[in-house]
Tab-separated table of C-alpha atoms in Angstrom:
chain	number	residue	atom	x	y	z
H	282	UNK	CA	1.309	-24.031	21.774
H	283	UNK	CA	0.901	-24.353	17.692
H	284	UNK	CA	-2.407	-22.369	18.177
H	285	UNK	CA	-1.404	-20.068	20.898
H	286	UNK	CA	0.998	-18.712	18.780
H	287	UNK	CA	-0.632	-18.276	15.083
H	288	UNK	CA	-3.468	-16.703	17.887
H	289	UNK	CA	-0.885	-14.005	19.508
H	290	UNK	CA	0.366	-12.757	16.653
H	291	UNK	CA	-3.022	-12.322	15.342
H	292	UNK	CA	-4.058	-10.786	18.130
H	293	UNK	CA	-1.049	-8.810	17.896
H	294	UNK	CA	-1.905	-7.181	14.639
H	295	UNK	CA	-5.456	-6.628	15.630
H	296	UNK	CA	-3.740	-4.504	18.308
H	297	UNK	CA	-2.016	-2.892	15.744
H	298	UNK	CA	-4.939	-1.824	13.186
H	299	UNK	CA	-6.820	-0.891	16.878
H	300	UNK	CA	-4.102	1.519	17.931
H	301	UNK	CA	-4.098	2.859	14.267
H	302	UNK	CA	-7.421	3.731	14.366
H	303	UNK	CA	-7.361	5.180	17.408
H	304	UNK	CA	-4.080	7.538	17.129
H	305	UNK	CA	-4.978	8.404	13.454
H	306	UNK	CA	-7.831	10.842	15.380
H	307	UNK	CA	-5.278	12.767	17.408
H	308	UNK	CA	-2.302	13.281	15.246
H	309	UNK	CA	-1.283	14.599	12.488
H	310	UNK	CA	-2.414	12.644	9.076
H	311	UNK	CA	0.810	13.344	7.323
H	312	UNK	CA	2.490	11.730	9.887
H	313	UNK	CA	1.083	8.514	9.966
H	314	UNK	CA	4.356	6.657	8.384
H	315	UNK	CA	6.213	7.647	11.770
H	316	UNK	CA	3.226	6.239	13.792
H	317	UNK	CA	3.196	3.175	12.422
H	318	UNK	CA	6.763	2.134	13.396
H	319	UNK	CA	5.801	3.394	17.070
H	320	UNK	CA	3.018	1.614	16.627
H	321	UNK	CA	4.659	-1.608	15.332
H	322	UNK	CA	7.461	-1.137	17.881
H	323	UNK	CA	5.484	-0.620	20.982
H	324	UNK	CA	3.760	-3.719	20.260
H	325	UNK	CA	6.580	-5.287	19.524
H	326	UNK	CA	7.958	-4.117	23.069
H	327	UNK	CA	4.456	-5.708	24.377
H	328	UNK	CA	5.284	-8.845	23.033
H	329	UNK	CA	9.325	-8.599	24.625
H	330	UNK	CA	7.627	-7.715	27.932
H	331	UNK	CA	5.401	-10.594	27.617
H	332	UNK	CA	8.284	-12.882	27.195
H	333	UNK	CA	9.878	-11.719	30.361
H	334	UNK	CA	7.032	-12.434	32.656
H	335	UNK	CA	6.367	-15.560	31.081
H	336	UNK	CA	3.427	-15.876	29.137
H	337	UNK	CA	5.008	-17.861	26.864
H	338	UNK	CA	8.278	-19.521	25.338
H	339	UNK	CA	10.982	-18.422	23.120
H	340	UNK	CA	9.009	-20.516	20.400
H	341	UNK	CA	5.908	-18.481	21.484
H	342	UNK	CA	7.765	-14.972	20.848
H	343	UNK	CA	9.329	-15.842	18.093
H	344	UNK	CA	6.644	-17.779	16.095
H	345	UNK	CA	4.114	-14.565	17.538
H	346	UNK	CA	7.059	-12.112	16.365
H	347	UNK	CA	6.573	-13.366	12.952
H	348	UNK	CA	3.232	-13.970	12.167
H	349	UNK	CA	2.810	-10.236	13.574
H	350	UNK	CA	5.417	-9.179	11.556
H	351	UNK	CA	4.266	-10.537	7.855
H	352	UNK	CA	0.481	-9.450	9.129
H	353	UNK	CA	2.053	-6.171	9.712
H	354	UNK	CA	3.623	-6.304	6.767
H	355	UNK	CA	1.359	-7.215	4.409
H	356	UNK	CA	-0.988	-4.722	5.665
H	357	UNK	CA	0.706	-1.997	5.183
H	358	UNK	CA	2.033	-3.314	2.056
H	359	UNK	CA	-0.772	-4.660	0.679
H	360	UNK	CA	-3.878	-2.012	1.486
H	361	UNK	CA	-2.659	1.057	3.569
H	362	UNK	CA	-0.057	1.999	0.566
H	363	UNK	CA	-2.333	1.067	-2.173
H	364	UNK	CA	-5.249	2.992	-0.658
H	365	UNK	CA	-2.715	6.296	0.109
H	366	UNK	CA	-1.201	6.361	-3.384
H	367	UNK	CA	-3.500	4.474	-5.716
H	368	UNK	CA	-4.570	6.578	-8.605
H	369	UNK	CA	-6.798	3.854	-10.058
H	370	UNK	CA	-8.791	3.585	-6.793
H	371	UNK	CA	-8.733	7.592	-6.879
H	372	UNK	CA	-10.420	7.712	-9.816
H	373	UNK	CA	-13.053	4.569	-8.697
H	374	UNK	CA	-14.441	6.986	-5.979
H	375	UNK	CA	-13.978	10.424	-8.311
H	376	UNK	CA	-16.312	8.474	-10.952
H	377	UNK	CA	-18.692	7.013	-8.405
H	378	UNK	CA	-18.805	10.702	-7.016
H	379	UNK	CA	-19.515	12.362	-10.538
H	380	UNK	CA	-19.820	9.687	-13.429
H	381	UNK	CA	-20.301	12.802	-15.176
H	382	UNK	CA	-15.755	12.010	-16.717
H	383	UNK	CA	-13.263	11.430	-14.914
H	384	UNK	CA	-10.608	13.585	-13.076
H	385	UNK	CA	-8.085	15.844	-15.317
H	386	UNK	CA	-4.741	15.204	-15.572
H	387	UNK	CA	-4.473	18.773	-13.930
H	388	UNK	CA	-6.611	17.594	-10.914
H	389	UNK	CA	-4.157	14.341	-10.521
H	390	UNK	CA	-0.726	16.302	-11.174
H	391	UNK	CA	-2.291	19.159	-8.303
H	392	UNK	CA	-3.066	16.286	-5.487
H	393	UNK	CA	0.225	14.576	-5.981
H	394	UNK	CA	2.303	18.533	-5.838
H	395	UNK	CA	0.319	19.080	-2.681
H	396	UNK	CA	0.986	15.661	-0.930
H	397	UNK	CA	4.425	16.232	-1.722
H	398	UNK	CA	4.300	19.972	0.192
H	399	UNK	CA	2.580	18.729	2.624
H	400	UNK	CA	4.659	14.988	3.651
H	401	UNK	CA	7.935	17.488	2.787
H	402	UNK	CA	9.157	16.078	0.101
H	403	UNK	CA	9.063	19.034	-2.174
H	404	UNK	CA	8.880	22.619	-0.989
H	405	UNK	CA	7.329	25.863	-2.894
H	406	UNK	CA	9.311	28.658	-3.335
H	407	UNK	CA	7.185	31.273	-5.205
H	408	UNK	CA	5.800	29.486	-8.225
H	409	UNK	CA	8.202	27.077	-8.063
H	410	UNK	CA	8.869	23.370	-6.908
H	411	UNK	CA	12.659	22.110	-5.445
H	412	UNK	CA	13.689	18.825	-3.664
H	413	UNK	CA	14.312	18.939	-0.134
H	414	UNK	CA	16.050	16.429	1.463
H	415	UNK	CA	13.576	14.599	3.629
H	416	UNK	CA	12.628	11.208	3.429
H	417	UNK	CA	8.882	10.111	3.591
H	418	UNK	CA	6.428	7.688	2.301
H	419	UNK	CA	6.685	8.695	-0.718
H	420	UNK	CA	10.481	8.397	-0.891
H	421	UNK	CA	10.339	5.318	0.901
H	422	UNK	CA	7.847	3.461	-1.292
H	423	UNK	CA	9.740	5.118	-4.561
H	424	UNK	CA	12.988	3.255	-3.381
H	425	UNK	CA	11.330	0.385	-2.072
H	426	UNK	CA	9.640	-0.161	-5.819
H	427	UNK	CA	13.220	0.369	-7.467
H	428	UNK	CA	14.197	-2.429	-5.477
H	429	UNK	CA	11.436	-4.701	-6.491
H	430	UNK	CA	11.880	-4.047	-10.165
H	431	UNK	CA	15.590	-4.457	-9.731
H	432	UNK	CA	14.386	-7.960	-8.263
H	433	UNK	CA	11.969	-8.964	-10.161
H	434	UNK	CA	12.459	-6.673	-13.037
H	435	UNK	CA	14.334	-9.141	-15.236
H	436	UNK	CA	11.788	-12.080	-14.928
H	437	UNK	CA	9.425	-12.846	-17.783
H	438	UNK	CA	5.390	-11.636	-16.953
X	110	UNK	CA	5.400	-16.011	-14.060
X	111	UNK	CA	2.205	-15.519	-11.672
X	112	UNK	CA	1.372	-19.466	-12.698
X	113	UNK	CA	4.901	-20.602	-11.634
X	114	UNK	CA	4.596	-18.636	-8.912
X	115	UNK	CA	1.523	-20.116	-8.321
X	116	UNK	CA	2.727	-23.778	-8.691
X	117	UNK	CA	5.779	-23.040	-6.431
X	118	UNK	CA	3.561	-22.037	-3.551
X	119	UNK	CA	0.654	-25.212	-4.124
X	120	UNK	CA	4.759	-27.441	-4.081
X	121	UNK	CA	5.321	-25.572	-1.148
X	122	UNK	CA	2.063	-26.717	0.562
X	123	UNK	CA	2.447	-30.421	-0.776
X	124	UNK	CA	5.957	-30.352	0.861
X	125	UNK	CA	4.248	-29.389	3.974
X	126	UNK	CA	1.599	-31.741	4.077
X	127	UNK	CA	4.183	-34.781	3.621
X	128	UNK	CA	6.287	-33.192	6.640
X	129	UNK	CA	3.308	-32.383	8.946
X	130	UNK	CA	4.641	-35.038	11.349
X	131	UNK	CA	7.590	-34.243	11.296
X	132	UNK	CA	7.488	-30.550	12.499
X	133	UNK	CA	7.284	-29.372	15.835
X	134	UNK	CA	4.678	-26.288	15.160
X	135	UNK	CA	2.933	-27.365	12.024
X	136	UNK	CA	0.204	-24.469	11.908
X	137	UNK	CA	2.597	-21.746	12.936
X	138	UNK	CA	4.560	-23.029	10.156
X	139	UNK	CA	1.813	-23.485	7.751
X	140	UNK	CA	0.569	-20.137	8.254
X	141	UNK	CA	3.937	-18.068	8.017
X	142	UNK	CA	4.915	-20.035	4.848
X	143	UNK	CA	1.494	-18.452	3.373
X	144	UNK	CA	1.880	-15.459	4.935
X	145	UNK	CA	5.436	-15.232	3.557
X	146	UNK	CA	4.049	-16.493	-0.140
X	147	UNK	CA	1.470	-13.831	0.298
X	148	UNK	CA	4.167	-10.596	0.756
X	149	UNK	CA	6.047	-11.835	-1.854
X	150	UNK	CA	3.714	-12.698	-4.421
X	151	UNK	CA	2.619	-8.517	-3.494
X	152	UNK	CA	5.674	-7.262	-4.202
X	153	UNK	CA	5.994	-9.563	-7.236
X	154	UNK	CA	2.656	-7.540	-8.490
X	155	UNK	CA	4.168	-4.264	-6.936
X	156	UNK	CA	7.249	-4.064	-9.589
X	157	UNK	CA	5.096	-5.167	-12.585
X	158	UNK	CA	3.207	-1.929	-12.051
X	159	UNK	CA	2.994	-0.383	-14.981
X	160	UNK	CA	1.478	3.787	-16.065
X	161	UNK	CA	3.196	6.197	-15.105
X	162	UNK	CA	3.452	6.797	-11.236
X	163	UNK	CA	3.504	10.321	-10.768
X	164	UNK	CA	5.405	10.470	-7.545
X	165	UNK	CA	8.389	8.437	-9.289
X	166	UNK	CA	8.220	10.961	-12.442
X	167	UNK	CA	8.653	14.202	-10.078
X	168	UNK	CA	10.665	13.403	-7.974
X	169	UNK	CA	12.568	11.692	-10.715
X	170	UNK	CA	12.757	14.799	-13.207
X	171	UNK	CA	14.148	17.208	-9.977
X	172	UNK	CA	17.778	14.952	-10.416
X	173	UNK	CA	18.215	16.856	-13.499
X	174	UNK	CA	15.932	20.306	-13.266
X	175	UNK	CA	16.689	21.371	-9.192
X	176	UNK	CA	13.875	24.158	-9.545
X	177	UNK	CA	10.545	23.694	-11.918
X	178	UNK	CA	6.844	24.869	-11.569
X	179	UNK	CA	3.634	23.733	-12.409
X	180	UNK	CA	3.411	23.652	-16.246
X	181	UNK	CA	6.960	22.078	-16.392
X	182	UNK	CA	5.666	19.209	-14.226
X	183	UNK	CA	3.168	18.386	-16.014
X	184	UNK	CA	5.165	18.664	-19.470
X	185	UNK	CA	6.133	15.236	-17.539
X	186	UNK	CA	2.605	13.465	-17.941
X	187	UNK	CA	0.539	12.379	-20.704
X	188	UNK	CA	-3.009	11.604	-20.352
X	189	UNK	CA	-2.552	8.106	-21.714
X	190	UNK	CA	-0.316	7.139	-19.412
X	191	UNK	CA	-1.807	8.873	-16.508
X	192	UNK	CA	-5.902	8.240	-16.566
X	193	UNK	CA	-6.403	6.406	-19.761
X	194	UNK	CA	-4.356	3.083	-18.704
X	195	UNK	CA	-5.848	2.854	-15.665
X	196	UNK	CA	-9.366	3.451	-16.802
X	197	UNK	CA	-8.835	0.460	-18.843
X	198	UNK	CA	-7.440	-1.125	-15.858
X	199	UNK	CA	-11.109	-0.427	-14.117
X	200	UNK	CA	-12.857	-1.487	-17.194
X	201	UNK	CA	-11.325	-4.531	-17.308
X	202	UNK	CA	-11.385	-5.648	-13.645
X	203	UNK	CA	-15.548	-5.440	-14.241
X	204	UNK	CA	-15.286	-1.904	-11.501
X	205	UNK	CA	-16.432	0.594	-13.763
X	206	UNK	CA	-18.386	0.566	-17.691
X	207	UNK	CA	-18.500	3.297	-20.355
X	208	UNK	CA	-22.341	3.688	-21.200
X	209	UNK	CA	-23.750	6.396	-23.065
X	210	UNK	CA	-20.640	8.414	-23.564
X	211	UNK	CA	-19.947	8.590	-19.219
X	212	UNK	CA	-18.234	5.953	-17.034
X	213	UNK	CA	-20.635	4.215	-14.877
X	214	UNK	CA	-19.780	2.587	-11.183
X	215	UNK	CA	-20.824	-1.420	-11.502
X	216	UNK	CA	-21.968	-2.802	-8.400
X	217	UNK	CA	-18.573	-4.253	-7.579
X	218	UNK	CA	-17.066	-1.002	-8.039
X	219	UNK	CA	-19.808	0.388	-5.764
X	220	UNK	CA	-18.489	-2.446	-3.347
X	221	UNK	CA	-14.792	-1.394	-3.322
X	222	UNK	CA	-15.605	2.706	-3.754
X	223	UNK	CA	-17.543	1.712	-0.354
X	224	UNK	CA	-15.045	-0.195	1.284
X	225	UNK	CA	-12.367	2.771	0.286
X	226	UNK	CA	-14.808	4.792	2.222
X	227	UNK	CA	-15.503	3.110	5.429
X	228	UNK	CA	-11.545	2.322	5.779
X	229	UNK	CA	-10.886	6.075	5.114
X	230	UNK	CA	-13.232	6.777	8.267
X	231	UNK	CA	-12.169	3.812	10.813
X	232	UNK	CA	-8.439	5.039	10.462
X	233	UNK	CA	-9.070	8.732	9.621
X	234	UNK	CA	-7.177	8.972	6.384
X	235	UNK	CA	-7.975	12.417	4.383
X	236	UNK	CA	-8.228	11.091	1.134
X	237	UNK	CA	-7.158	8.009	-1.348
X	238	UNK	CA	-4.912	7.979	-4.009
């Protein structure tokens, strides 16, 4: 049972980077935030309708549940937003592409304005910028990072 | 901090190992107590980030200017904070070196700039950073 479960759940998230992959080719790449949660949730559905027809236990789908959940988690966490926003890694593959210098500031402020058009974040109106009021990754992982310095912001490096 | 940190999670594995017997799923539990040690130790490292993030700093500066374009933006930045920190950050994780006046890829840089690649094309994402 011990290594049934640690196995689902693995074999949950392997499911999960499999259907990335694979829907990443067909949809839209700006949209991959709202993917993800279908993603996470039809799995998670998969793993509910496995319960019900009795693959496993409650001990199964929970412990499964779990394990696919901090995978999950520290996947998207720990590489997809790090690869997506990382401006150190950005500048990794700019210098391996042209060791020539590095990037301008001008290049780096231009990417960023254009992700922000683009996820909807920010909107041009002539030759200027405003704030509309969606919410998307960017948004998300801004809050998300106030929390965590609220958290940890006080502790000693 | 990371070598408390550190010390709380080996604790947390002692404490494990003396109640192996005792616990009905002992490698589930194992594995989600490092999995759990794992996410939090990331978004321990997450909140020390330091340089200046530029989504934060736009979307920041639009609370008190509703309307700005391009040069005002980047009236925001600074190159120090924005390329020159993180440079240093590349130079000292032994990714990149500065010889003869131009930034050269090291071999473990080559490694990760390859690895940014490949995972780019398996999940079809348009660009990093």
């Amino acid at each position: 049972m011990d290594t049934f479960i640690v196995g689902s759940g693995l074999f949950l998230f392997l499911l999960f980077l499999a259907f990335q992959a694979v829907i990443a080719r067909f949809t839209d790449p700006e949209a991959v935030i709202t993917w993800l949660i279908r993603i996470f949730l039809s799995i998670t559905g998969l793993l509910g309708i496995g319960f019900i027809v009795r693959i496993g236990s409650v001990e199964w789908f929970i412990g499964s549940f779990i394990i696919y959940t901090l995978l999950t988690t520290l996947y998207v966490f720990g590489i997809f937003s790090i690869v997506e926003a990382s401006i150190t890694l950005f500048l990794l593959r700019e210098i391996d592409r042209d060791a020539s210098r590095p990037p301008s500031v001008d290049t780096i402020i231009r990417r960023r304005l254009e992700r922000l058009v683009q996820s909807g974040e920010l909107a041009k109106r002539g030759e200027s910028y405003v704030l509309t009021k969606r919410v998307s990754y960017f948004v998300l992982r801004e809050r998300g990072l106030q929390m965590l310095r609220w958290v940890f912001g006080t502790m000693g490096a | 901090m990371s070598s408390l940190l550190l010390l709380l999670f080996i604790f947390g594995v002692m404490v494990w190992f003396v109640a192996y017997h005792t616990l009905a799923l002992p490698l589930t539990g194992f594995v989600a107590y490092v999995l759990l040690s794992l996410c939090s130790f990331l978004f321990y490292i997450t909140a020390r980030l330091e340089g200046e993030i530029p989504t934060s700093i736009i979307l920041r500066s639009f609370k008190t200017h509703k309307r700005q374009n391009y040069r005002e933006l980047c009236t925001l930045f600074t190159r120090r904070g924005l390329i020159d920190k993180r440079i240093g950050d590349l130079l000292h994780a032994g990714l990149i070196r500065y010889r003869r006046g131009r930034y050269v890829v090291t071999a473990r840089g080559h490694l990760v700039a390859k690895l940014l690649f490949w995972y780019q094309w398996v999940f079809h994402r348009p660009s990093v950073g």
